[in-house]
């Protein structure tokens, strides 16, 4: 956490959203720094996905603001935030079902890099975009299904594609929402490797929602706990995991037992 | 392709064969249209060939909206009509000059752009059904305006005018030594030939532009928006801007097709442009051909036009041939042609659920 003097790469101030009377995210103020991987934990319905939706612009907050590198981006559209380097993957796989796997990835590369003035040239002639897309495809071990429509992939490969699309956006802030959910034991490591590779780059900021404790322990530089829409704990992994409130709300162990 | 030693993948093979059939048929249609004046020299066939050219552009530009981008619009004939009326009013008012076509065509295209931008910006960000209603309303208002402002538009009667001299049947493109119009392969080289090739080449150019668009990176973005607009926005595409742009592009192409149509027909009226029946025809042509395929437009348009123009003749002949048989002649009476057309649609939709080109090329599992 240390770098208190530098501007955080991402910050939320008093971020709040109410659905009817229910505050799904309530006054969450939190800052994230480059080179830091923050795992966000919390029970089902805690507001983790909603928090992501507020940051990436899919939802408009009732109150509060989102800052990227000190600049208020609260009024930007999701596409403008993506263009500004804020990338996210989705908890529920969210692909272009009838387009090929390669096209899915190329769209993400192209969104970031643009296709410039050659608007009407053949898509296949953009070799640089194609090459970059191919690299991301290989990194996610999807080259054997490159030409298949995304909808035809098994669940595990769809999750990989979901993550590959985020990497292909080449953002400086990565938000993963339970990337390994529903994946088999032998598939998940690919995803973890990819996340580790991003973590190795000190310029990148990573937010990761994850339930699996072994993954959390392996990757987290810091853990933030959400509960009922509120930020209830924030700190180094071993400290946070040891907190009674975390053991109670997250691991389901009553506080008195844990204490 | 079936008995090769290489282990083959049957669905992929079938898709490849299907693609060959579809492009083969489309190529043949293209050749037939290119040589239509020589292959089918009678007046009625010439009319059908020109109509097919125009409608291929109309249907393909509509496919850009509904098939590629997932935008449902009922205003396509409105843009078509704007182009046609622009040219018609200019040719009527300024006389049969190329300047009138250029000016009227530009005015029509400009009006189409302004309206498309307005409709797009105001309503493409809301629900698709609302957008469809807005286009329906706009198209209805425009049709009413065309028939009410009869001082300018000729009302229900429309406008009759002349095309530039080059296109007049009396014009001799080639002459023999004694000054008569020359014949090539038995066809008189008069202004009608020039008019047909004006239509054919304009439509070919517009169809080419549409194909370039869908094969470009822009085309892939449009498909992404159709497939999942929220994800397209999330990875950085301004969905509303793309939707509005493609709506404007389709409107411009429809207006240009209308301008060419007006030059060919030398008559423009509500029935030939703004009519809702034409809108439905275009929709059916795209559905029959295969949404999101471009080439499907060619096939859909040809089937619809041949059915509309020749089914009656065919049935008349069939009724005569079967006159000795009971019941059949009554069923085949040319007055029942709509019944048979309906039957044809049902069969097509049943056997080709994704349209002819779409089903044969197995779009979506390529
Ligand atoms: N669009 C919405 N409208 C109404 N309520 C919503 C909406 N989105 C989320 N909620 C509610 O907000 C709360 C937080 O949901 P959220 O999906 O953010 O939880 P989560 O922490 O991601 O849970 P999980 O671990 O199950 O993914 C839930 O009670 C949910 O029902
Ligand atoms: Mg969630």
XYZ file of C-alpha atoms and ligand atoms in Angstrom:
657
model
C 0.000 0.000 0.000
C 2.860 2.281 0.958
C 2.862 4.886 -1.826
C 0.591 7.343 -0.027
C 2.271 10.309 -1.685
C 1.689 9.306 -5.293
C -1.649 9.692 -7.044
C -3.572 6.403 -7.000
C -4.247 4.927 -10.444
C -7.856 4.358 -9.430
C -9.900 5.771 -6.629
C -13.538 5.704 -5.551
C -14.872 8.403 -3.246
C -18.031 7.788 -1.217
C -19.286 5.601 -4.035
C -22.935 4.698 -3.442
C -25.751 3.161 -5.430
C -29.237 2.420 -4.212
C -31.696 0.113 -5.907
C -34.986 1.267 -4.451
C -34.191 1.557 -0.771
C -31.401 -1.015 -0.851
C -27.841 0.345 -0.949
C -25.951 -2.278 -2.957
C -22.763 -0.239 -2.644
C -22.645 2.144 0.279
C -20.112 4.944 0.696
C -17.132 2.994 -0.538
C -13.934 5.069 -0.576
C -10.881 3.180 -1.653
C -7.694 3.848 -3.642
C -5.709 1.419 -5.804
C -2.097 1.819 -6.878
C -0.007 0.696 -9.837
C 1.909 -2.514 -9.261
C -0.639 -3.664 -6.722
C -3.040 -6.584 -6.941
C -6.052 -6.108 -4.707
C -8.395 -8.991 -4.088
C -11.952 -8.018 -3.254
C -13.818 -10.555 -1.165
C -17.256 -10.690 0.357
C -20.232 -13.040 0.536
C -22.760 -13.433 -2.265
C -24.693 -10.215 -2.770
C -22.050 -8.135 -0.980
C -21.900 -5.699 -3.884
C -18.597 -6.687 -5.509
C -19.946 -6.885 -9.066
C -21.986 -3.751 -8.526
C -18.829 -1.953 -7.349
C -17.129 -2.992 -10.602
C -20.127 -1.854 -12.620
C -19.894 1.563 -11.006
C -16.176 1.834 -11.719
C -16.402 0.753 -15.352
C -19.537 2.799 -15.986
C -22.211 0.161 -16.587
C -24.097 1.668 -13.643
C -24.427 5.323 -12.636
C -23.864 5.949 -8.943
C -26.461 7.570 -6.726
C -23.609 9.480 -5.092
C -19.840 9.608 -5.047
C -17.223 9.612 -7.767
C -14.644 7.508 -9.603
C -11.180 8.914 -10.321
C -8.589 7.528 -12.679
C -5.072 8.871 -12.026
C -6.661 11.741 -10.134
C -9.065 12.658 -12.922
C -12.801 12.418 -12.283
C -14.221 9.968 -14.823
C -17.678 9.679 -13.234
C -19.406 11.301 -16.190
C -17.690 9.216 -18.888
C -19.491 6.472 -20.816
C -18.284 2.877 -20.445
C -16.589 3.054 -23.863
C -14.752 6.262 -22.945
C -13.529 4.666 -19.714
C -12.372 1.609 -21.642
C -10.520 3.853 -24.067
C -8.907 5.601 -21.117
C -7.350 2.298 -20.055
C -9.896 0.885 -17.655
C -10.610 -2.703 -18.576
C -12.834 -5.336 -17.050
C -13.907 -8.915 -17.523
C -17.346 -10.108 -16.514
C -18.510 -12.601 -13.931
C -21.189 -13.881 -16.278
C -19.492 -14.676 -19.547
C -20.292 -11.854 -21.881
C -19.012 -12.568 -25.402
C -19.997 -12.024 -29.036
C -21.552 -15.476 -29.377
C -21.773 -15.893 -33.145
C -18.401 -14.319 -33.941
C -15.291 -16.452 -33.998
C -12.966 -16.619 -31.010
C -10.305 -14.763 -32.969
C -12.798 -12.053 -33.970
C -13.823 -11.631 -30.338
C -10.221 -10.961 -29.387
C -9.445 -8.863 -32.441
C -12.385 -6.610 -31.632
C -10.834 -5.900 -28.251
C -7.396 -5.205 -29.743
C -8.931 -2.990 -32.393
C -11.015 -1.064 -29.866
C -7.871 -0.004 -28.083
C -5.590 0.573 -31.055
C -8.159 1.813 -33.524
C -8.272 1.010 -37.205
C -7.417 4.499 -38.308
C -8.320 5.983 -41.658
C -8.382 2.652 -43.495
C -11.988 2.244 -42.519
C -13.014 0.282 -45.598
C -10.005 -1.962 -46.132
C -10.522 -5.659 -45.584
C -10.456 -6.582 -41.906
C -8.044 -9.422 -42.621
C -5.495 -6.986 -44.091
C -4.837 -5.407 -40.710
C -1.960 -7.735 -40.014
C -0.710 -5.943 -36.940
C -4.100 -6.170 -35.235
C -4.344 -9.784 -36.349
C -0.887 -10.603 -34.992
C -1.630 -9.019 -31.629
C -4.931 -10.866 -31.439
C -3.123 -14.108 -32.238
C -0.631 -13.496 -29.420
C -3.400 -12.989 -26.894
C -5.175 -16.047 -28.258
C -2.074 -18.164 -27.767
C -1.400 -16.787 -24.301
C -4.860 -17.953 -23.269
C -4.275 -21.347 -24.973
C -7.186 -20.897 -27.314
C -5.431 -21.281 -30.674
C -7.054 -24.659 -31.329
C -10.518 -23.063 -31.284
C -9.640 -19.769 -33.014
C -12.104 -20.239 -35.857
C -15.043 -21.531 -33.790
C -17.917 -19.261 -32.832
C -17.604 -18.231 -29.180
C -20.962 -19.825 -28.385
C -19.643 -23.241 -29.397
C -16.892 -23.293 -26.744
C -17.146 -25.284 -23.526
C -17.542 -23.208 -20.373
C -13.867 -23.304 -19.426
C -12.762 -21.978 -22.802
C -15.410 -19.274 -22.669
C -13.962 -18.117 -19.343
C -10.504 -18.065 -20.915
C -11.850 -16.021 -23.818
C -13.496 -13.635 -21.390
C -10.105 -13.051 -19.765
C -8.254 -12.969 -23.100
C -10.545 -10.158 -24.264
C -9.652 -8.114 -21.212
C -5.945 -8.662 -21.835
C -6.423 -7.784 -25.511
C -7.828 -4.403 -24.486
C -4.336 -3.720 -23.104
C -5.631 -1.551 -20.260
C -3.612 -0.218 -17.354
C -6.276 -1.129 -14.843
C -7.550 -4.720 -14.923
C -10.724 -5.792 -13.176
C -11.411 -9.528 -12.977
C -14.745 -10.733 -11.614
C -14.342 -14.334 -10.442
C -12.343 -15.302 -13.535
C -11.997 -18.962 -12.617
C -15.605 -19.516 -11.535
C -16.880 -22.861 -12.756
C -13.554 -23.864 -14.312
C -12.055 -27.282 -13.813
C -8.958 -27.702 -11.638
C -6.693 -28.229 -14.613
C -8.021 -25.203 -16.540
C -7.803 -22.576 -13.815
C -3.977 -22.395 -13.730
C -3.904 -20.830 -17.230
C -5.926 -17.920 -15.928
C -3.806 -17.575 -12.814
C -0.645 -17.561 -14.926
C -2.070 -14.756 -17.045
C -2.930 -12.726 -13.978
C 0.503 -13.355 -12.499
C 2.108 -12.091 -15.705
C 0.139 -8.831 -15.433
C 1.093 -8.547 -11.791
C 4.752 -8.737 -12.763
C 4.325 -5.459 -14.663
C 4.740 -2.718 -12.066
C 2.733 -0.217 -14.118
C -0.505 -2.191 -13.949
C -3.229 -2.078 -11.341
C -5.259 -5.233 -10.771
C -8.590 -5.657 -8.979
C -9.677 -9.241 -8.563
C -12.895 -10.617 -7.126
C -12.179 -14.148 -6.048
C -13.656 -16.660 -3.642
C -11.084 -19.428 -3.730
C -8.816 -18.968 -0.718
C -5.757 -20.647 -2.278
C -5.959 -18.237 -5.232
C -6.385 -15.279 -2.901
C -3.347 -16.280 -0.860
C -1.229 -16.890 -3.946
C -1.964 -13.584 -5.690
C -3.119 -10.900 -3.266
C -0.926 -7.959 -2.286
C -3.880 -6.605 -0.408
C -7.399 -7.671 0.479
C -10.501 -5.482 0.610
C -13.644 -6.876 2.205
C -17.122 -5.790 1.145
C -20.153 -6.700 3.194
C -23.701 -5.481 2.605
C -22.292 -2.904 0.219
C -19.868 -1.494 2.750
C -16.115 -1.666 2.902
C -15.479 -3.398 6.214
C -11.793 -4.298 6.033
C -8.756 -3.339 3.985
C -5.155 -4.426 4.512
C -2.365 -6.944 3.974
C -3.675 -10.477 3.239
C -2.601 -12.165 6.444
C -3.977 -9.324 8.600
C -7.329 -9.241 6.829
C -7.766 -12.993 6.776
C -7.110 -13.057 10.497
C -9.732 -10.416 11.316
C -12.660 -11.857 13.286
C -15.216 -9.991 11.201
C -13.788 -11.526 8.037
C -13.823 -15.009 9.488
C -17.408 -14.470 10.488
C -18.910 -12.909 7.395
C -16.732 -14.478 4.794
C -15.709 -17.851 6.075
C -18.929 -18.295 8.006
C -17.132 -18.877 11.300
C -18.900 -17.105 14.181
C -16.780 -14.298 15.680
C -16.704 -15.749 19.175
C -15.303 -19.050 17.860
C -12.644 -17.295 15.851
C -11.582 -14.934 18.562
C -14.522 -32.595 -52.191
C -16.149 -35.691 -50.743
C -13.734 -38.517 -51.448
C -10.414 -37.081 -50.411
C -7.845 -38.950 -48.393
C -7.536 -36.043 -45.957
C -9.782 -36.592 -42.949
C -12.614 -34.187 -43.584
C -14.902 -32.293 -41.319
C -18.407 -32.810 -42.746
C -20.106 -29.612 -41.446
C -17.163 -27.479 -42.602
C -17.200 -29.216 -45.982
C -20.912 -28.694 -46.319
C -20.488 -25.014 -45.473
C -17.761 -24.720 -48.103
C -19.929 -26.404 -50.721
C -22.819 -24.182 -49.678
C -20.666 -21.096 -50.028
C -19.601 -22.215 -53.510
C -23.225 -22.727 -54.532
C -24.313 -19.366 -53.129
C -21.497 -17.385 -54.712
C -21.875 -19.370 -57.922
C -25.575 -18.510 -58.157
C -24.917 -14.881 -57.230
C -22.182 -14.739 -59.884
C -24.542 -16.119 -62.511
C -27.170 -13.568 -61.525
C -24.524 -10.864 -61.814
C -23.583 -12.049 -65.301
C -27.232 -12.270 -66.318
C -27.767 -8.693 -65.148
C -24.616 -7.520 -66.882
C -25.823 -8.874 -70.231
C -29.547 -8.511 -69.547
C -30.304 -6.258 -72.552
C -28.846 -8.917 -74.848
C -30.178 -11.974 -73.055
C -33.678 -10.638 -72.449
C -34.284 -7.923 -75.035
C -38.025 -7.431 -74.486
C -39.262 -4.311 -72.709
C -40.795 -6.081 -69.725
C -37.634 -8.063 -68.997
C -35.577 -4.885 -69.220
C -37.874 -3.345 -66.623
C -37.531 -6.379 -64.344
C -33.721 -6.420 -64.704
C -33.413 -2.732 -63.768
C -35.751 -3.243 -60.834
C -33.657 -6.183 -59.659
C -30.487 -4.047 -59.778
C -32.086 -1.277 -57.724
C -33.611 -3.655 -55.213
C -30.339 -5.518 -54.710
C -28.871 -2.234 -53.481
C -31.950 -1.470 -51.387
C -32.063 -4.914 -49.805
C -28.295 -5.072 -49.246
C -28.258 -1.665 -47.566
C -31.186 -2.790 -45.427
C -29.232 -5.931 -44.565
C -26.419 -3.668 -43.338
C -28.927 -2.364 -40.779
C -31.007 -5.348 -39.808
C -28.653 -8.242 -40.568
C -25.278 -6.835 -39.626
C -26.033 -4.259 -36.949
C -29.339 -5.525 -35.594
C -31.171 -2.246 -36.196
C -34.840 -2.642 -37.140
C -35.948 0.303 -39.257
C -39.102 0.872 -41.282
C -37.806 4.073 -42.824
C -35.717 2.569 -45.589
C -38.218 3.402 -48.333
C -38.430 6.923 -46.913
C -34.748 7.480 -47.730
C -35.228 5.743 -51.072
C -38.111 8.107 -51.796
C -36.144 11.203 -50.771
C -33.501 10.402 -53.381
C -36.123 9.659 -56.015
C -38.221 12.783 -55.341
C -35.104 14.951 -55.249
C -34.185 13.881 -58.769
C -37.802 13.881 -59.985
C -38.520 17.423 -58.800
C -35.240 18.720 -60.204
C -35.742 17.042 -63.585
C -39.289 18.392 -63.725
C -38.328 21.894 -62.639
C -34.977 22.365 -64.363
C -35.456 20.231 -67.434
C -33.783 16.994 -68.447
C -30.155 17.853 -67.674
C -27.330 16.107 -65.859
C -27.092 19.149 -63.627
C -30.660 18.557 -62.497
C -29.859 14.942 -61.620
C -26.758 15.995 -59.689
C -28.541 18.806 -57.858
C -31.740 16.859 -57.151
C -29.792 13.772 -56.150
C -27.580 15.769 -53.786
C -30.593 17.474 -52.246
C -32.271 14.100 -51.723
C -29.134 12.605 -50.185
C -28.667 15.645 -47.954
C -32.271 15.409 -46.736
C -31.703 11.698 -46.051
C -28.552 12.468 -44.042
C -30.254 15.155 -41.951
C -33.254 12.953 -41.185
C -31.114 9.885 -40.458
C -28.885 11.829 -38.065
C -31.915 13.287 -36.301
C -33.712 9.968 -35.937
C -30.477 8.229 -34.988
C -29.294 10.674 -32.368
C -32.736 11.103 -30.833
C -33.752 7.483 -30.634
C -30.945 4.987 -31.247
C -29.932 5.097 -27.604
C -33.296 3.841 -26.423
C -34.963 0.470 -26.832
C -34.924 -1.123 -30.288
C -38.714 -1.353 -30.372
C -39.013 2.382 -29.728
C -36.567 3.084 -32.520
C -38.586 0.897 -34.894
C -41.744 2.856 -33.981
C -40.022 6.187 -34.593
C -38.894 5.089 -38.050
C -42.408 3.858 -38.791
C -43.853 7.215 -37.752
C -41.293 9.168 -39.772
C -41.948 7.049 -42.852
C -45.715 7.524 -42.518
C -45.380 11.283 -42.123
C -43.163 11.425 -45.193
C -45.621 9.371 -47.248
C -48.470 11.685 -46.198
C -46.375 14.762 -47.020
C -45.590 13.373 -50.464
C -49.244 12.896 -51.285
C -50.445 16.144 -49.655
C -47.869 18.627 -50.978
C -49.152 18.028 -54.478
C -47.850 21.371 -55.779
C -44.331 20.044 -55.440
C -44.716 16.283 -55.537
C -47.683 15.797 -57.829
C -49.574 14.198 -54.955
C -50.935 10.704 -55.548
C -50.325 11.043 -59.278
C -46.622 11.603 -58.817
C -44.329 13.370 -61.262
C -43.694 12.523 -64.885
C -40.578 13.993 -66.495
C -37.897 13.243 -69.057
C -34.444 11.835 -68.477
C -31.360 13.363 -70.147
C -31.213 12.934 -73.890
C -28.588 10.188 -73.661
C -31.232 7.885 -72.175
C -33.969 8.612 -74.683
C -34.979 5.642 -76.888
C -34.461 7.891 -79.920
C -30.801 8.426 -79.112
C -28.407 6.465 -81.305
C -25.386 5.277 -79.347
C -23.879 3.596 -82.410
C -24.866 4.282 -85.966
C -24.435 2.311 -89.127
C -22.856 3.932 -92.186
C -26.256 5.058 -93.418
C -27.043 6.849 -90.157
C -29.427 4.274 -88.693
C -29.075 2.954 -85.152
C -26.637 0.039 -85.175
C -27.541 -3.358 -83.812
C -25.269 -5.451 -81.664
C -26.248 -9.108 -81.315
C -29.644 -8.138 -82.654
C -30.198 -5.391 -80.060
C -30.538 -1.745 -81.068
C -27.821 0.402 -79.524
C -30.182 3.178 -78.456
C -30.598 5.307 -75.354
C -32.460 2.535 -73.508
C -29.210 0.563 -73.436
C -27.396 3.567 -71.994
C -30.107 3.966 -69.346
C -29.885 0.304 -68.363
C -26.118 0.412 -68.007
C -26.383 3.621 -66.002
C -28.603 1.703 -63.578
C -26.487 -1.442 -63.651
C -23.143 0.282 -63.072
C -24.471 2.635 -60.373
C -25.958 -0.311 -58.518
C -22.817 -2.382 -58.965
C -20.747 0.436 -57.447
C -23.133 0.845 -54.492
C -23.258 -2.908 -53.889
C -19.458 -3.001 -53.999
C -19.245 -0.237 -51.366
C -21.630 -2.164 -49.108
C -19.507 -5.292 -49.421
C -16.367 -3.354 -48.613
C -18.012 -1.975 -45.487
C -19.061 -5.349 -44.100
C -15.649 -6.899 -44.771
C -13.807 -4.014 -43.097
C -13.006 -3.684 -39.394
C -16.068 -1.446 -39.203
C -18.169 -4.393 -40.387
C -16.865 -6.562 -37.558
C -17.720 -3.833 -35.048
C -21.268 -3.678 -36.421
C -21.625 -7.425 -35.968
C -20.256 -7.127 -32.450
C -22.913 -4.514 -31.690
C -25.595 -6.837 -33.052
C -24.267 -9.739 -30.987
C -23.780 -7.936 -27.675
C -24.033 -4.167 -27.575
C -23.193 -3.894 -23.879
C -19.919 -5.771 -24.304
C -19.081 -3.747 -27.416
C -19.510 -0.596 -25.338
C -17.497 -2.123 -22.492
C -14.474 -2.838 -24.674
C -14.446 0.710 -25.975
C -16.836 1.137 -28.927
C -19.240 4.066 -28.830
C -22.282 2.016 -29.703
C -24.670 4.926 -30.287
C -22.171 6.640 -32.592
C -21.638 3.457 -34.598
C -25.357 2.768 -34.817
C -26.056 6.320 -35.936
C -23.263 6.211 -38.517
C -24.428 2.974 -40.046
C -27.997 4.247 -40.118
C -26.778 7.313 -42.026
C -24.662 5.229 -44.427
C -27.621 2.965 -45.191
C -29.852 6.026 -45.666
C -27.408 7.610 -48.125
C -27.152 4.422 -50.159
C -30.935 4.028 -50.230
C -31.309 7.654 -51.352
C -28.753 7.148 -54.132
C -30.620 4.037 -55.255
C -33.803 6.150 -55.287
C -32.120 8.805 -57.422
C -31.040 6.195 -59.979
C -34.502 4.629 -59.918
C -36.078 8.012 -60.649
C -33.818 8.516 -63.671
C -34.675 5.084 -65.017
C -38.449 5.243 -64.493
C -38.938 8.865 -65.642
C -41.826 8.780 -63.180
C -41.826 9.147 -59.412
C -44.867 8.668 -57.231
C -45.779 7.379 -53.778
C -46.457 3.910 -55.181
C -42.955 3.502 -56.620
C -41.043 4.882 -53.643
C -42.662 5.579 -50.265
C -45.142 2.731 -50.324
C -45.188 0.522 -47.269
C -45.593 -2.485 -49.544
C -42.078 -1.835 -50.860
C -40.754 -1.712 -47.298
C -42.287 -5.128 -46.624
C -40.875 -6.446 -49.922
C -37.376 -5.343 -48.916
C -37.746 -6.975 -45.523
C -38.910 -10.239 -47.124
C -36.097 -10.153 -49.670
C -33.505 -9.861 -46.918
C -35.129 -12.585 -44.824
C -35.441 -14.969 -47.780
C -31.881 -14.304 -48.921
C -30.355 -14.532 -45.461
C -29.799 -11.747 -42.947
C -26.226 -10.666 -42.384
C -24.865 -12.191 -45.574
C -24.967 -9.359 -48.190
C -24.905 -11.937 -50.997
C -28.273 -13.159 -49.749
C -29.790 -9.876 -50.900
C -28.966 -10.789 -54.503
C -30.735 -14.132 -54.236
C -33.704 -12.849 -52.224
C -34.337 -9.982 -54.611
C -34.218 -12.184 -57.695
C -36.594 -14.769 -56.227
C -39.093 -12.130 -55.089
C -39.015 -10.231 -58.377
C -39.289 -13.299 -60.551
C -42.182 -14.507 -58.415
C -43.935 -11.140 -58.504
C -43.493 -10.684 -62.243
C -43.678 -14.177 -63.655
C -45.648 -16.362 -61.247
C -48.941 -15.249 -62.826
C -47.714 -16.113 -66.336
C -46.413 -19.427 -65.151
C -49.684 -20.250 -63.424
C -51.684 -19.227 -66.469
C -49.671 -21.613 -68.588
C -49.957 -24.367 -65.981
C -53.726 -23.898 -65.662
C -54.066 -24.252 -69.420
C -51.868 -27.330 -69.538
C -53.927 -29.018 -66.838
C -57.333 -27.917 -68.144
C -58.378 -31.544 -68.627
C -57.739 -32.379 -64.971
C -60.419 -31.493 -62.386
C -59.721 -28.914 -59.602
C -56.089 -28.234 -60.617
C -56.882 -25.521 -63.175
C -58.929 -23.684 -60.534
C -56.064 -23.906 -58.060
C -53.620 -22.708 -60.686
C -55.819 -19.819 -61.783
C -53.526 -16.764 -62.147
C -55.826 -14.822 -59.793
C -54.640 -17.081 -56.970
C -51.007 -16.143 -57.458
C -50.747 -14.553 -53.995
C -51.760 -17.846 -52.422
C -48.889 -19.581 -54.204
C -46.489 -16.769 -53.357
C -47.435 -17.205 -49.706
C -46.907 -20.935 -49.972
C -43.505 -20.343 -51.551
C -42.504 -18.104 -48.605
C -43.601 -20.647 -46.047
C -41.613 -23.387 -47.777
C -38.546 -21.174 -48.070
C -38.639 -20.161 -44.435
C -39.225 -23.768 -43.409
C -36.346 -25.224 -45.394
C -34.005 -22.232 -45.048
C -34.600 -20.856 -41.549
C -31.563 -18.549 -41.800
C -32.439 -17.526 -45.357
C -31.141 -19.230 -48.465
C -27.583 -17.876 -48.358
C -27.461 -17.929 -44.552
C -28.541 -21.566 -44.307
C -26.363 -22.833 -47.156
C -23.269 -21.040 -45.877
C -23.999 -22.053 -42.269
C -23.363 -18.539 -41.042
C -22.715 -18.592 -37.344
C -20.861 -21.896 -37.300
C -18.098 -20.957 -39.707
N -29.505 -3.850 -11.408
C -29.864 -4.174 -10.166
N -31.102 -3.883 -9.713
C -31.483 -4.196 -8.474
N -30.694 -4.778 -7.573
C -29.433 -5.092 -7.948
C -28.963 -4.818 -9.257
N -27.677 -5.234 -9.364
C -27.370 -5.752 -8.168
N -28.417 -5.669 -7.311
C -28.405 -6.117 -5.929
O -27.272 -5.588 -5.332
C -26.722 -6.513 -4.422
C -25.269 -6.740 -4.742
O -25.158 -7.560 -5.893
P -23.764 -7.927 -6.549
O -24.058 -8.674 -7.810
O -22.943 -6.711 -6.669
O -23.132 -8.909 -5.497
P -21.760 -9.697 -5.563
O -20.964 -9.292 -4.399
O -21.128 -9.549 -6.881
O -22.271 -11.180 -5.360
P -21.734 -12.569 -5.989
O -20.623 -13.045 -5.121
O -22.916 -13.465 -5.907
O -21.319 -12.296 -7.379
C -27.571 -7.762 -4.492
O -28.485 -7.729 -3.429
C -28.288 -7.628 -5.793
O -29.533 -8.246 -5.759
Mg -20.653 -10.758 -8.391
